[in-house]
Amino acid sequence: MAEKRILVTGGSGLVGQAIRIIAEGEEKKPDETWIFASSKDADLQHLDQTKALFEKEKPTHVIHLAAMVGGLFRNLKYNLDFFRINSQINDNVLRVSYETGVKKVVSCLSTCIFPDKTTYPIDETMVHNGPPHDSNFGYSYSKRMIDVLNKGYHKQHGCQFTSVVPTNVFGPYDNFNLEDGHVLPGLIHKVHTAKEKNQPFVIWGTGSPRRQFIYSLDLARLMIWVLREYKEIDPIILSVGEEDEVSIKEAAEAVIEAMDFKGEVKMDTTKSDGQFKKTASNAKLRQYKPDFKFTDFKLAVKETVKWFEDNFATVRK
């Protein structure tokens, strides 16, 4: 059997590290070599550095995670940069994958690519049905263009390039920065600070918006399955079901329980709630994998909190 050489771009981030844990552990296969590349190995904005990385590693398969990312504030301020830089990265990775004969590429999209005004639940057929939310249009459009490139490379050259759309990912190796991180790592950091300083824990907004959270290790298991077995070019949403949506208040309560926080909890309702919900359908995933078991949300939060506390000195914060 021919050896697979699988290059993971953005390999040092939340999802890349989760894939490393699963690929080198429970899903390890003797005919697969996994290579995890970060921005230290190559700046994928530059075609020459992208080519050099591929020449060095000679991948047969690619999981493409590398991207310029940021929270709401950075997106609002730098929409043009998010569009241009991510478009360059994506174009370079797919172009060099095609030119070097890579057999399959799986790229990672985001639920923010979906139209701002839409019906719920959102599904894979709705990606291009209208403009995304104005706050992060640059990032959203650059991610949508991956789907356009995938179709183009398939129609023109027969390439097996596809993409996945995860919902809110959390887990070890996340970015716990309070300004720039996502909801769950932000809650974990805030509870930790409140506990350390003996202060109240303040939840921004009403706590009523609802989100589908996917544990990074579950996402890793599913992405490895997509790489090995999923044959479509069209994207696939990787998410827990609609019935597993959690309110921000419930997510905060899971963190409070996991961290054994006994202090005062306050709601700051002067802060915006943001989008109330972005419910995604995992019906397509369930057609393929009806028996896949997601990690219990509270258990996944506990494991993430333990990792955060054990690695507090070095986590991104």
Tab-separated table of C-alpha atoms in Angstrom:
chain	number	residue	atom	x	y	z
A	1	MET	CA	0.000	0.000	0.000
A	2	ALA	CA	1.351	3.431	-0.967
A	3	GLU	CA	2.273	5.627	1.949
A	4	LYS	CA	0.114	8.708	2.564
A	5	ARG	CA	1.985	11.847	3.529
A	6	ILE	CA	-0.555	14.193	5.111
A	7	LEU	CA	0.409	17.848	5.507
A	8	VAL	CA	-1.641	19.858	8.008
A	9	THR	CA	-1.302	23.628	7.495
A	10	GLY	CA	-2.018	25.683	10.607
A	11	GLY	CA	-0.904	22.586	12.483
A	12	SER	CA	-0.067	24.311	15.786
A	13	GLY	CA	-3.553	25.746	16.406
A	14	LEU	CA	-6.623	24.397	18.203
A	15	VAL	CA	-7.799	22.044	15.426
A	16	GLY	CA	-4.301	21.087	14.227
A	17	GLN	CA	-3.235	20.007	17.711
A	18	ALA	CA	-6.445	17.985	18.119
A	19	ILE	CA	-5.798	16.203	14.810
A	20	ARG	CA	-2.257	15.432	15.988
A	21	ILE	CA	-3.581	13.859	19.220
A	22	ILE	CA	-6.100	11.664	17.356
A	23	ALA	CA	-3.955	10.827	14.285
A	24	GLU	CA	-0.975	9.803	16.428
A	25	GLY	CA	-3.187	7.998	18.970
A	26	GLU	CA	-6.479	6.150	18.480
A	27	GLU	CA	-6.590	6.633	14.671
A	28	LYS	CA	-2.919	5.860	13.992
A	29	LYS	CA	-2.291	3.925	10.762
A	30	PRO	CA	1.055	2.454	9.685
A	31	ASP	CA	0.733	3.729	6.098
A	32	GLU	CA	0.202	7.383	7.123
A	33	THR	CA	2.849	9.979	7.934
A	34	TRP	CA	1.454	13.204	9.414
A	35	ILE	CA	3.310	16.511	9.043
A	36	PHE	CA	2.119	19.486	11.123
A	37	ALA	CA	3.293	22.812	9.695
A	38	SER	CA	2.926	26.231	11.333
A	39	SER	CA	3.700	29.788	10.214
A	40	LYS	CA	7.281	29.174	11.425
A	41	ASP	CA	7.706	26.606	8.617
A	42	ALA	CA	6.300	28.797	5.821
A	43	ASP	CA	4.351	32.011	5.315
A	44	LEU	CA	1.641	30.682	3.011
A	45	GLN	CA	0.781	34.197	1.806
A	46	HIS	CA	3.888	33.831	-0.337
A	47	LEU	CA	3.803	31.440	-3.290
A	48	ASP	CA	7.547	30.716	-3.158
A	49	GLN	CA	7.398	29.719	0.539
A	50	THR	CA	4.312	27.573	-0.118
A	51	LYS	CA	6.127	25.799	-2.975
A	52	ALA	CA	9.220	25.290	-0.801
A	53	LEU	CA	7.153	23.687	1.975
A	54	PHE	CA	5.480	21.286	-0.481
A	55	GLU	CA	8.828	20.447	-2.130
A	56	LYS	CA	10.324	19.666	1.275
A	57	GLU	CA	7.438	17.597	2.681
A	58	LYS	CA	6.077	16.046	-0.556
A	59	PRO	CA	2.495	15.613	0.724
A	60	THR	CA	0.053	13.282	-1.014
A	61	HIS	CA	-2.848	14.699	1.059
A	62	VAL	CA	-3.454	18.069	2.753
A	63	ILE	CA	-5.678	19.278	5.589
A	64	HIS	CA	-5.730	23.047	5.181
A	65	LEU	CA	-6.361	24.921	8.438
A	66	ALA	CA	-4.002	27.902	8.106
A	67	ALA	CA	-5.750	31.271	8.191
A	68	MET	CA	-5.562	34.789	9.557
A	69	VAL	CA	-8.181	34.734	12.326
A	70	GLY	CA	-9.423	37.083	15.024
A	71	GLY	CA	-12.323	38.098	17.180
A	72	LEU	CA	-15.092	40.568	16.394
A	73	PHE	CA	-13.034	43.717	17.024
A	74	ARG	CA	-10.158	42.693	14.744
A	75	ASN	CA	-12.588	41.630	12.018
A	76	LEU	CA	-14.436	44.955	12.128
A	77	LYS	CA	-11.162	46.875	11.868
A	78	TYR	CA	-9.348	44.785	9.252
A	79	ASN	CA	-11.981	43.304	6.914
A	80	LEU	CA	-9.855	44.047	3.823
A	81	ASP	CA	-6.765	42.395	5.340
A	82	PHE	CA	-8.790	39.327	6.335
A	83	PHE	CA	-10.075	38.996	2.764
A	84	ARG	CA	-6.778	39.601	0.959
A	85	ILE	CA	-4.458	37.585	3.221
A	86	ASN	CA	-6.779	34.571	3.524
A	87	SER	CA	-7.529	34.618	-0.217
A	88	GLN	CA	-3.780	34.569	-0.956
A	89	ILE	CA	-3.160	31.706	1.505
A	90	ASN	CA	-6.032	29.625	0.122
A	91	ASP	CA	-5.112	30.250	-3.509
A	92	ASN	CA	-1.471	29.332	-2.890
A	93	VAL	CA	-2.253	26.122	-0.969
A	94	LEU	CA	-4.750	24.840	-3.561
A	95	ARG	CA	-2.647	25.924	-6.536
A	96	VAL	CA	0.505	24.216	-5.233
A	97	SER	CA	-1.525	21.133	-4.215
A	98	TYR	CA	-2.757	20.863	-7.808
A	99	GLU	CA	0.682	21.545	-9.325
A	100	THR	CA	2.398	18.925	-7.143
A	101	GLY	CA	-0.236	16.217	-7.690
A	102	VAL	CA	-1.732	16.140	-4.185
A	103	LYS	CA	-4.528	13.526	-4.268
A	104	LYS	CA	-6.914	15.213	-1.813
A	105	VAL	CA	-7.265	18.491	0.087
A	106	VAL	CA	-9.700	19.073	2.945
A	107	SER	CA	-10.050	22.768	3.837
A	108	CYS	CA	-11.706	24.157	6.940
A	109	LEU	CA	-14.477	26.759	6.550
A	110	SER	CA	-16.608	28.410	9.246
A	111	THR	CA	-20.322	28.884	9.969
A	112	CYS	CA	-19.800	32.656	9.649
A	113	ILE	CA	-19.709	32.157	5.856
A	114	PHE	CA	-23.475	31.602	5.765
A	115	PRO	CA	-25.846	34.425	4.763
A	116	ASP	CA	-26.673	36.905	7.517
A	117	LYS	CA	-30.366	36.823	6.627
A	118	THR	CA	-31.388	33.197	6.353
A	119	THR	CA	-33.717	30.496	7.611
A	120	TYR	CA	-32.683	27.919	10.199
A	121	PRO	CA	-31.279	25.370	10.368
A	122	ILE	CA	-28.610	26.325	7.839
A	123	ASP	CA	-27.270	23.529	5.631
A	124	GLU	CA	-24.546	22.954	3.036
A	125	THR	CA	-26.709	24.119	0.093
A	126	MET	CA	-27.122	27.654	1.512
A	127	VAL	CA	-23.505	28.914	1.571
A	128	HIS	CA	-23.877	31.341	-1.344
A	129	ASN	CA	-27.525	32.396	-0.821
A	130	GLY	CA	-26.820	35.983	0.227
A	131	PRO	CA	-24.184	38.221	1.847
A	132	PRO	CA	-22.607	37.175	5.158
A	133	HIS	CA	-22.823	39.345	8.292
A	134	ASP	CA	-21.246	42.740	7.656
A	135	SER	CA	-18.987	42.574	10.728
A	136	ASN	CA	-16.671	39.937	9.200
A	137	PHE	CA	-17.478	40.016	5.492
A	138	GLY	CA	-13.773	39.890	4.546
A	139	TYR	CA	-13.033	36.647	6.380
A	140	SER	CA	-16.387	35.130	5.360
A	141	TYR	CA	-16.006	35.809	1.632
A	142	SER	CA	-12.404	34.523	1.605
A	143	LYS	CA	-13.620	31.264	3.165
A	144	ARG	CA	-16.543	31.012	0.705
A	145	MET	CA	-14.064	31.316	-2.154
A	146	ILE	CA	-12.463	28.030	-1.062
A	147	ASP	CA	-15.724	26.341	-2.092
A	148	VAL	CA	-15.532	28.144	-5.468
A	149	LEU	CA	-11.891	27.057	-5.923
A	150	ASN	CA	-12.723	23.459	-4.964
A	151	LYS	CA	-15.445	23.303	-7.622
A	152	GLY	CA	-13.200	24.960	-10.195
A	153	TYR	CA	-10.282	22.596	-9.604
A	154	HIS	CA	-12.643	19.627	-9.731
A	155	LYS	CA	-14.422	20.677	-12.941
A	156	GLN	CA	-11.296	21.824	-14.776
A	157	HIS	CA	-8.686	19.366	-13.481
A	158	GLY	CA	-10.605	16.553	-11.712
A	159	CYS	CA	-9.050	17.405	-8.324
A	160	GLN	CA	-10.479	15.900	-5.131
A	161	PHE	CA	-10.577	19.162	-3.158
A	162	THR	CA	-13.352	19.506	-0.557
A	163	SER	CA	-14.161	21.385	2.655
A	164	VAL	CA	-15.739	21.027	6.084
A	165	VAL	CA	-17.795	23.557	8.066
A	166	PRO	CA	-17.430	23.117	11.837
A	167	THR	CA	-19.611	24.967	14.347
A	168	ASN	CA	-18.070	26.584	17.497
A	169	VAL	CA	-14.902	24.595	18.198
A	170	PHE	CA	-13.312	24.499	21.666
A	171	GLY	CA	-10.756	22.379	23.483
A	172	PRO	CA	-7.084	22.179	24.509
A	173	TYR	CA	-4.657	24.537	22.695
A	174	ASP	CA	-7.427	27.116	22.125
A	175	ASN	CA	-6.855	30.881	22.175
A	176	PHE	CA	-7.990	32.020	25.623
A	177	ASN	CA	-7.424	35.725	24.929
A	178	LEU	CA	-10.267	37.785	26.399
A	179	GLU	CA	-10.331	40.302	23.532
A	180	ASP	CA	-9.749	37.982	20.612
A	181	GLY	CA	-10.787	34.504	21.734
A	182	HIS	CA	-14.119	32.800	21.145
A	183	VAL	CA	-16.987	32.356	23.589
A	184	LEU	CA	-16.004	29.250	25.539
A	185	PRO	CA	-12.270	29.895	26.043
A	186	GLY	CA	-13.204	33.473	26.993
A	187	LEU	CA	-15.594	32.195	29.674
A	188	ILE	CA	-12.912	29.823	31.008
A	189	HIS	CA	-10.338	32.623	31.286
A	190	LYS	CA	-12.862	34.991	32.919
A	191	VAL	CA	-13.905	32.439	35.569
A	192	HIS	CA	-10.229	31.682	36.270
A	193	THR	CA	-9.509	35.411	36.771
A	194	ALA	CA	-12.607	35.901	38.988
A	195	LYS	CA	-11.542	32.943	41.131
A	196	GLU	CA	-7.919	34.117	41.437
A	197	LYS	CA	-8.885	37.695	42.359
A	198	ASN	CA	-11.937	36.802	44.431
A	199	GLN	CA	-14.134	38.950	42.179
A	200	PRO	CA	-17.601	38.398	40.667
A	201	PHE	CA	-17.745	36.500	37.363
A	202	VAL	CA	-19.496	38.726	34.825
A	203	ILE	CA	-21.307	37.209	31.822
A	204	TRP	CA	-21.677	39.706	28.984
A	205	GLY	CA	-25.209	40.123	27.602
A	206	THR	CA	-28.324	38.235	28.649
A	207	GLY	CA	-26.787	34.750	28.274
A	208	SER	CA	-29.687	33.731	26.026
A	209	PRO	CA	-27.977	33.359	22.588
A	210	ARG	CA	-27.615	29.723	21.595
A	211	ARG	CA	-24.623	27.967	20.014
A	212	GLN	CA	-23.628	24.483	18.868
A	213	PHE	CA	-20.259	23.679	20.410
A	214	ILE	CA	-18.058	20.901	19.022
A	215	TYR	CA	-15.147	19.515	21.049
A	216	SER	CA	-11.899	19.792	19.091
A	217	LEU	CA	-11.107	16.077	19.518
A	218	ASP	CA	-14.504	15.126	18.046
A	219	LEU	CA	-13.874	17.504	15.143
A	220	ALA	CA	-10.441	15.908	14.633
A	221	ARG	CA	-11.984	12.419	14.455
A	222	LEU	CA	-14.496	13.640	11.865
A	223	MET	CA	-11.903	15.514	9.775
A	224	ILE	CA	-9.715	12.418	9.607
A	225	TRP	CA	-12.782	10.485	8.426
A	226	VAL	CA	-13.444	13.165	5.754
A	227	LEU	CA	-9.835	12.920	4.563
A	228	ARG	CA	-9.964	9.127	4.327
A	229	GLU	CA	-13.508	8.448	3.146
A	230	TYR	CA	-15.670	11.443	2.160
A	231	LYS	CA	-15.868	11.573	-1.649
A	232	GLU	CA	-17.942	14.717	-2.337
A	233	ILE	CA	-16.551	18.076	-3.456
A	234	ASP	CA	-19.448	19.929	-1.800
A	235	PRO	CA	-18.791	20.919	1.819
A	236	ILE	CA	-20.070	18.995	4.834
A	237	ILE	CA	-21.112	20.577	8.148
A	238	LEU	CA	-19.416	18.935	11.141
A	239	SER	CA	-21.539	19.678	14.182
A	240	VAL	CA	-23.545	18.309	17.053
A	241	GLY	CA	-27.290	18.178	16.360
A	242	GLU	CA	-29.752	21.051	16.668
A	243	GLU	CA	-31.058	19.451	19.868
A	244	ASP	CA	-27.585	19.879	21.444
A	245	GLU	CA	-27.528	23.661	21.133
A	246	VAL	CA	-26.455	25.327	24.392
A	247	SER	CA	-27.241	28.856	25.613
A	248	ILE	CA	-24.309	31.096	26.610
A	249	LYS	CA	-25.689	30.987	30.175
A	250	GLU	CA	-25.652	27.153	30.138
A	251	ALA	CA	-22.107	27.185	28.736
A	252	ALA	CA	-21.044	29.564	31.537
A	253	GLU	CA	-22.679	27.286	34.131
A	254	ALA	CA	-20.729	24.285	32.758
A	255	VAL	CA	-17.485	26.284	33.148
A	256	ILE	CA	-18.436	27.415	36.683
A	257	GLU	CA	-19.082	23.777	37.647
A	258	ALA	CA	-15.866	22.503	36.020
A	259	MET	CA	-13.777	25.163	37.804
A	260	ASP	CA	-15.616	24.789	41.112
A	261	PHE	CA	-16.247	28.551	41.233
A	262	LYS	CA	-18.191	29.565	44.349
A	263	GLY	CA	-18.182	33.351	43.862
A	264	GLU	CA	-20.841	35.784	42.691
A	265	VAL	CA	-22.145	35.572	39.100
A	266	LYS	CA	-23.470	38.719	37.393
A	267	MET	CA	-25.029	39.422	33.997
A	268	ASP	CA	-23.916	42.628	32.268
A	269	THR	CA	-26.963	43.249	30.064
A	270	THR	CA	-25.502	46.539	28.760
A	271	LYS	CA	-23.232	44.371	26.570
A	272	SER	CA	-24.521	43.183	23.192
A	273	ASP	CA	-25.715	39.596	22.762
A	274	GLY	CA	-24.569	39.371	19.145
A	275	GLN	CA	-26.354	36.967	16.839
A	276	PHE	CA	-29.065	35.063	18.743
A	277	LYS	CA	-28.410	31.770	16.970
A	278	LYS	CA	-26.689	30.218	13.956
A	279	THR	CA	-28.273	26.763	14.113
A	280	ALA	CA	-26.689	24.353	11.627
A	281	SER	CA	-28.092	21.045	10.438
A	282	ASN	CA	-25.897	17.960	10.767
A	283	ALA	CA	-28.340	15.837	8.717
A	284	LYS	CA	-25.768	15.251	5.947
A	285	LEU	CA	-23.154	14.101	8.482
A	286	ARG	CA	-25.721	11.792	10.091
A	287	GLN	CA	-26.475	10.184	6.699
A	288	TYR	CA	-22.816	9.198	6.496
A	289	LYS	CA	-22.133	8.552	10.201
A	290	PRO	CA	-25.405	7.795	11.995
A	291	ASP	CA	-23.635	6.207	14.977
A	292	PHE	CA	-20.930	8.827	15.651
A	293	LYS	CA	-20.941	9.696	19.353
A	294	PHE	CA	-20.020	13.240	20.349
A	295	THR	CA	-18.272	13.791	23.688
A	296	ASP	CA	-20.701	14.941	26.391
A	297	PHE	CA	-20.554	18.760	26.537
A	298	LYS	CA	-19.914	18.996	30.288
A	299	LEU	CA	-17.177	16.358	30.113
A	300	ALA	CA	-15.523	18.176	27.180
A	301	VAL	CA	-15.641	21.456	29.160
A	302	LYS	CA	-14.088	19.700	32.173
A	303	GLU	CA	-11.242	18.294	30.034
A	304	THR	CA	-10.642	21.716	28.442
A	305	VAL	CA	-10.617	23.463	31.847
A	306	LYS	CA	-8.141	20.897	33.206
A	307	TRP	CA	-5.847	21.442	30.208
A	308	PHE	CA	-6.126	25.245	30.653
A	309	GLU	CA	-5.252	25.049	34.350
A	310	ASP	CA	-2.400	22.563	33.806
A	311	ASN	CA	-0.885	24.716	31.046
A	312	PHE	CA	-1.842	28.184	32.302
A	313	ALA	CA	1.727	29.534	32.085
A	314	THR	CA	2.005	28.825	28.349
A	315	VAL	CA	-1.561	29.037	26.938
A	316	ARG	CA	-2.433	31.688	24.368
A	317	LYS	CA	-3.998	34.439	26.446
